[in-house]
Amino acid sequence: MTQINSKIPQGPLAQKWSNYKASQKLVNPANKRRLDIIVVGTGLAGASAAASLGELGFNVLNFCIQDSPRRAHSIAAQGGINAAKNYPNDGDSVFRLFYDTIKGGDYRAREANVYRLAEVSNSIIDQCVAQGVPFAREYGGLLDNRSFGGAQVSRTFYAKGQTGQQLLLGAYSALSRQISKGSVKLHTRYEMMDIVVIDGKARGIIARNLRTGRLERFFGHAVVIATGGYGNTFFLSTNAMGSNGSAAMQCFRKGAYFANPCYAQIHPTCIPVHGEFQSKLTLMSESLRNDGRIWVPKKKEDAEAIRAGKMKPNQIPEDERDYYLERRYPTFGNLVPRDVASRAAKERCDAGYGVGATGLAVYLDFSEVINRLGRDVVEARYGNLFQMYNKIVDEDPYETPMMIYPAMHYTMGGIWVDYECMTSIEGLFAIGEANFSDHGANRLGASALMQGLADGYFVLPYTIQNYLADEIRTPRMSTELAEFAETEGAVQSRIQKIMAVKGNRSVDSIHKQLGLIMWDFVGMSRTKESLQKALDAIIQVKHEFWTNVFIPGESEDLNVELEKALRVSDFIEIGELMARDALHREESCGGHFRLEYQTGDGEALRDDENFSYVACWKYEGDGKEPSLLKEPLIYESVHMQQRNYK
């Protein structure tokens, strides 16, 4: 059986990263100019990595599907970025951030990676401040912090409700400087179609010019995937509509392991679905749970009256409101982790206490904090979020409680990587949400931005050199080599196969069909029966796609429908992999909740004896079931226990 080598350094946990950096191989400045690195993606992970590698002196080719790196989905992040600076002096530390992340991920993350993430978090803040990121500040001038779910300290740095945008602009400025210097060559409106592997090592990519439709070949001594997650498998999600999992599936089909695909995060604080023709969902920042209180009516008849439009939430007296998170989890209250808050909202709505026209909503109420601190204070903290809600829902959240409901948001699973962020294919690296590495079965809020920038600024620039030090004698290879031609031919065949179907259904209609299956059967709660139904239904969707999809236009031209079709064909494969992984994992942990495995009070019940491992799926060929490899999770510094936020 193939052994999984995660390359975790020896020594005490707190010294592993320092020991690694002290003993790794380096590339001298003259040799860096001889090495080419392809970075696919320009979000926080991709932009920071490309900028950092360019700054070091490597030749970087950077690709994005958007017309500007500033349109990467990282821009949509709202609430903040975690770091263990302990500015509020409330007891935070690197170890506490590490422990909260391990516990929040329900003890299903790799210990060494998570400690490194916590360790470099403080450097991220210094880096971003130096770039001019306008973090919120206290009256005295220090950077301000607020609380997020799963922690009892305030460690989240923020810029109103647009933290992702401001951090991305910082990374983009660093990237632009390297583009100007010539160390980074930016390719906008290009989509990676496949990686080129020569003698077992990643040596380039085939990319489609989305303006012309033509396939082009690019060589690199190493390839870095920073393309985000696969949440849009569910069709309706908080992700940008262009976000996709195709790069991950291309790596998977070339031999890279796909780890823990069933770990998908449902975010509890989203604007509820409001129509049949909706194309995406809107996230309301978790930061709102700092001051907003979540409730539903205590009486079913009140909930029914609200759903019928006969009663307004402000007519419900205080003592007839069920602040169910505060009731169930008195220690953490409204700031429990996302998976816990999402399931609690679903439980109340399923029991008949939900509000809104559909009954699939709960209230997020700011009346208490407005009365206590004043509207101007709330507006300073969350003003743009309140404005966004008002524009979408046409209700004033200063006067009427927001309505929220859980929605698909983030994927903790992804391409398997070792401690060096390298996949099971030599020379192929994956960073940010594209890999599986740091969050376990549930991501704590404000940790996505932390991981993306940690990987790009402070991890990959070290670890990739350990690989490239042995590649300085490898000359630049011609893209006329047989491996490039064969890979491009395989991509062209796939495109022509889709174009040739000439069926009757639009790509979106099939994607919606897949999304409903995923939400109903592989969503917030799962069972053996629902997952088997999902697998059977996904097979039917796959058949429908390949026999009845219709793509207008030509392949060698600007063709948005073809772009979507290629991505949806991969979403179908990802959906099948997610359901298969969820079916095999006969336990509940974090965002993976099997109804058969829960405690007496409805919490996730892990099976540490049988499932304390990373599930690594290996591609075995088209139409064949993937094989399962296991990377054991061994904890030396924390004790695994039942999560308790009560």
Phi, psi and omega in degrees: 000139180297131179269138177271120178251105182274354176057035178288127182296155176284169174102174179300149185306314185290349182247357185300312184292319177297317178296320179299311183295329182286338186243357182291161174279148180238163176242126182286160187305321181294322181285331179300326181293343181268358186246135180252135178234129175265127175242118181259112182118144181229024171286198183301317180292310184293315182294317181293323179292313181298317179296316183293318180292323175295319179299325180288339178115001176286158171271119187244133171250119186245129186238142172213152181279343182275172177277354176204144175303336182290349179266004176301151188293344175305335181298338185277348181297139190249305202285322182158186181224132184279148171197151186264046180290333182059036177300322179288354180059042183251018173103011181283159177197168177301317181295321181293321176296317176301311183294316179300323180290318177297313180294316179301326177277011177057039174058041178232022176248159180281121189303314185295321179294319183292321179295319178299319179301313179296324183294319183271356185302321182295326179293330179298315181298316179300317180299313185289323176298319179297331178282348180097015178298125187277068176299149175298146180233153175282174181304322182281354177106344178290154175298138182274157175228150172228170184271151173226170185297147175083008180221150177253012175237163176262107184229010186261115176276145189207162173230087188050229178251029183226040185298317180301318180298314183292320178294321179294323177296325175296313178294323180294324178294320177295319178295316182299324179297319180288327175296317179296323180286341180095001179279340176239131174251117185267132176242101177271156181057042172237139177237127176296131179255333179189160173261152179256122181247126179235122181053041175082002181240142176292125184231009178160184179221158166256125182235148178259124174288110187288346176281320185254340183085357184279147175272138180228153184250140180222133179263147172208145175291338175210156181234132180243124179261121180222057192254011176080194188259187188241029183298334181288001168306329181278004185062292176276118177204177177277357180287154171300150185296335179277349180297137184206169181249020187294319180300319179297319180289326176296318177295318179301314182290341177269358176119356176285138179288146172253119188257135172048049183300337183284348181280094179237139184261129171264124181270130186283346192244067180238153175291127185300157174301134183235001180190159183291335187257018180289141182255339176203171179246157183249129179277138167253124192309143174299337179301335179297338179284355172297314186244338178281143179248133186263132181206164168224163177298146176287331183259133179298324181295329176291318178297319179295322179294322178294317180296328180276357180079015182267351182214148177255153182300327181291349177275351179277119179298157184303319184283358177249019176252135179260100174278079197292329177290321177292327179288316186277328185231071187300331182288315183259337177057231183287355181253036170288161178300164188297320182295321180293314180295322181295313181295324179295320178295316179298319180299316179295317181292319178297331180279356175101010183258005181291158183240186184080171184299326183268344186081001179255065178197154172231169182264142170241107197249130181249010185298322183295314182287328177295318178293327184278317186249342182100150182297325184296324179293315179296320180295322179294326182279319192229016191308314183291331177290318178297320179296318179297315179300315181300318182291326183278316188262341183064039172225144182272110183289351172286335183253326184234137180303143172296152169253132181226160174202151181297148178210158178298134188225303192220150178244120179280332174287171180164197180296130178292135175225156175272191182300334181271006184068021177262139179283185178285357171259124180301137177082358178251118183247154177222134184225164179069208183296342180294335177259177186258002215286327200245353191246350180067223185269357179200133179266132172289146177302147179072012178259348178291313179296324178298312181293317182301313181284328176298312180299314187285318184272323195235350180250297184303318180303334174276306191292327182292332178292328179299329176277314186290340178302332179268004182250004185292342176268357178277116180287161173298132185265148177289139176281004174271358179300155184302323182296322177294315181296318181294318180294316178297320179298321179294322177295314180300320179296319179296317179298314181294327178296317178293315182297330186280350184297310177053049180273208186242358186248143177285159178299316182299323182295322178287322178297318177299318179300315177298316182300320178296320178298315182296316182291319183287322190247340181232031186265228186295328176226145187225152174224166177302318182292317182294322181289324176292322175299318180299314181299317179296318182290323180294324176300320178293320178297319179298317178296318180298319180298310187281355178242346189220008178281150179237125178243111177287169174078196183242158181284325181266063181193170171299119185211092183294324180295324176293318176305310182296320182296317178299320180289320181293325176300326177283324176301322178299316179293321179295317179302318179296319180293321178298313181295320180295317180294318179294326180291321182286331184274091185273066176198172170245138177201128177053232182285352177264103186242105174267122183302333181289342187235088178213156178286174181299333180255025169082019178264162181296133181246106180283161171235084185293333182292324187250344187229023178275070180203161171275126178273112182253116182262133183245130180292132181242007179122155182298129179083356180254150178290136177291155178265157184250126172246154185234129171255110182299143175259116183245123181255122179255336187247351177231155178255122180292131179209165177298127178299139180218113177249017183281000000 
